[in-house]
Tab-separated table of C-alpha atoms in Angstrom:
chain	number	residue	atom	x	y	z
G	1	MET	CA	0.833	-0.761	0.372
G	2	THR	CA	4.673	-0.296	2.530
G	3	PRO	CA	6.488	-2.238	2.390
G	4	SER	CA	5.293	-3.277	-1.358
G	5	CYS	CA	3.717	-6.860	-2.230
G	6	ARG	CA	6.124	-7.031	-5.588
G	7	PRO	CA	10.248	-6.435	-6.418
G	8	PRO	CA	10.288	-2.505	-8.033
G	9	ALA	CA	10.831	-3.621	-11.252
G	10	ARG	CA	7.174	-5.090	-11.632
G	11	HIS	CA	4.748	-1.275	-10.984
G	12	ARG	CA	2.781	0.404	-13.433
G	13	VAL	CA	4.721	3.748	-13.664
G	14	GLY	CA	2.410	6.945	-13.054
G	15	PRO	CA	1.710	9.918	-14.653
G	16	GLY	CA	4.296	11.126	-11.440
G	17	ASP	CA	6.684	8.861	-11.666
G	18	HIS	CA	9.703	11.670	-11.909
G	19	HIS	CA	8.711	13.982	-9.723
G	20	ARG	CA	9.812	13.931	-5.845
G	21	ARG	CA	6.237	14.362	-4.776
G	22	PHE	CA	5.971	11.232	-5.659
G	23	LEU	CA	6.343	7.712	-4.603
G	24	ASN	CA	8.336	6.910	-7.544
G	25	ASN	CA	10.207	3.276	-8.878
G	26	THR	CA	13.405	4.439	-7.664
G	27	ASP	CA	12.419	4.923	-4.112
G	28	MET	CA	10.786	1.618	-4.875
G	29	THR	CA	13.634	0.477	-5.765
G	30	GLN	CA	15.174	1.341	-2.491
G	31	THR	CA	13.255	0.571	-0.150
G	32	TYR	CA	12.916	-2.858	-1.530
G	33	ALA	CA	16.441	-3.534	-0.807
G	34	HIS	CA	16.681	-2.134	2.324
G	35	TYR	CA	13.427	-5.187	3.335
G	36	LEU	CA	14.974	-7.105	1.588
G	37	PRO	CA	18.577	-6.653	0.931
G	38	GLN	CA	19.001	-10.177	-0.209
G	39	PRO	CA	18.125	-10.408	-4.543
G	40	VAL	CA	15.054	-12.723	-3.813
G	41	ALA	CA	14.369	-12.869	-7.989
G	42	ASP	CA	10.462	-13.999	-7.915
G	43	ALA	CA	10.979	-16.147	-4.960
G	44	VAL	CA	9.323	-13.404	-1.808
G	45	PRO	CA	8.820	-15.441	1.589
G	46	VAL	CA	5.580	-15.216	2.658
G	47	TYR	CA	6.207	-13.643	5.901
G	48	ALA	CA	8.069	-11.038	3.873
G	49	SER	CA	5.292	-9.981	1.314
G	50	PRO	CA	1.763	-12.168	2.517
G	51	ALA	CA	0.167	-11.373	-0.402
G	52	HIS	CA	2.979	-13.671	-2.682
G	53	ALA	CA	0.951	-16.460	-0.217
G	54	THR	CA	-1.249	-18.892	-2.089
G	55	ASP	CA	-3.040	-19.189	0.896
G	56	LEU	CA	-4.356	-15.749	2.647
G	57	SER	CA	-7.830	-17.474	4.665
G	58	GLY	CA	-7.198	-17.261	8.133
G	59	LEU	CA	-5.473	-13.722	8.009
G	60	PRO	CA	-7.303	-10.792	10.223
G	61	SER	CA	-9.641	-8.601	9.109
G	62	THR	CA	-7.069	-6.487	6.829
G	63	PHE	CA	-7.665	-1.777	5.642
G	64	VAL	CA	-6.348	-1.351	2.190
G	65	LEU	CA	-5.443	2.577	1.557
G	66	VAL	CA	-5.166	3.213	-2.181
G	67	CYS	CA	-4.420	5.944	-3.513
G	68	ASP	CA	-5.432	7.170	-7.310
G	69	LEU	CA	-1.124	8.596	-7.506
G	70	ASP	CA	0.109	5.064	-6.019
G	71	PRO	CA	2.476	3.127	-7.293
G	72	LEU	CA	1.508	0.690	-5.262
G	73	ARG	CA	-2.356	1.425	-5.859
G	74	ASP	CA	-2.852	-2.065	-8.210
G	75	GLU	CA	-1.168	-4.406	-6.526
G	76	ALA	CA	-2.836	-2.669	-2.938
G	77	LEU	CA	-5.591	-3.545	-4.341
G	78	GLU	CA	-5.248	-6.511	-6.281
G	79	TYR	CA	-4.095	-8.042	-2.846
G	80	ALA	CA	-7.389	-6.830	-1.356
G	81	ARG	CA	-9.692	-8.382	-3.920
G	82	ARG	CA	-7.690	-12.144	-3.255
G	83	LEU	CA	-8.219	-11.920	-0.118
G	84	MET	CA	-11.627	-11.296	0.548
G	85	ASP	CA	-11.878	-13.982	-1.990
G	86	SER	CA	-10.253	-15.843	0.703
G	87	GLY	CA	-13.406	-15.030	2.759
G	88	THR	CA	-11.223	-12.453	4.956
G	89	SER	CA	-12.922	-9.508	6.034
G	90	VAL	CA	-11.180	-6.286	3.694
G	91	THR	CA	-11.864	-3.163	4.806
G	92	VAL	CA	-10.570	-0.779	0.964
G	93	CYS	CA	-10.589	3.100	0.961
G	94	ASN	CA	-9.511	5.054	-1.546
G	95	VAL	CA	-8.531	8.305	-2.175
G	96	PRO	CA	-9.113	10.228	-4.835
G	97	GLY	CA	-8.565	13.588	-5.887
G	98	GLY	CA	-5.497	13.054	-7.424
G	99	ALA	CA	-3.873	11.776	-3.926
G	100	TRP	CA	-0.405	9.976	-3.971
G	101	HIS	CA	1.142	8.074	-1.971
G	102	MET	CA	1.980	9.536	1.557
G	103	PHE	CA	0.065	12.401	0.233
G	104	GLU	CA	-0.178	13.950	4.231
G	105	LEU	CA	3.039	14.389	4.623
G	106	SER	CA	3.314	16.951	2.310
G	107	ALA	CA	-0.181	18.639	3.217
G	108	PRO	CA	-0.602	17.174	6.580
G	109	ASP	CA	-4.126	20.298	7.284
G	110	SER	CA	-5.999	19.593	4.370
G	111	ALA	CA	-8.704	18.402	4.262
G	112	LEU	CA	-8.357	15.564	1.990
G	113	ALA	CA	-5.556	14.535	4.906
G	114	ARG	CA	-7.475	15.033	7.974
G	115	ASP	CA	-11.132	12.880	6.474
G	116	THR	CA	-8.148	9.484	5.823
G	117	GLN	CA	-6.854	9.893	8.977
G	118	ARG	CA	-10.040	9.995	10.740
G	119	LYS	CA	-10.912	6.659	8.591
G	120	TRP	CA	-7.581	4.457	9.525
G	121	LEU	CA	-8.231	5.119	12.650
G	122	GLY	CA	-11.377	4.551	13.151
G	123	ASP	CA	-11.407	1.387	11.476
G	124	LEU	CA	-8.097	1.255	14.062
G	125	ARG	CA	-10.252	1.495	16.775
G	126	VAL	CA	-13.209	-0.691	15.852
G	127	ALA	CA	-10.375	-2.923	14.953
G	128	LEU	CA	-8.590	-3.132	17.975
G	129	ASP	CA	-12.105	-2.902	20.317
G	130	ARG	CA	-13.046	-6.327	18.836
């Protein structure tokens, strides 16, 4: 999920945390500070991050894309589960094979990137045609 649901200090640290190719805690801290510049501690506004809402019912159909090495994977899957529990239609797409957050930018011509893009664009087209 971009931006993330949780403050950066609460993210799992993956094997690639210090590798520049991977999204890491430093990147997430900087991104989070740009997105929510005021210190918010645990009180993240639900309009900034719907995952903080206690009631997720009534939200639109949601597409959740996660990658095996993405430090945001676990919270995205948790959010998807909560949406499903609230009755929201959710499509979860897991990109296997050691993919990391936004891997498509590093290898846009790879079969995995093309397949992933085809999947989310197809689901977006279906959603927009409703």
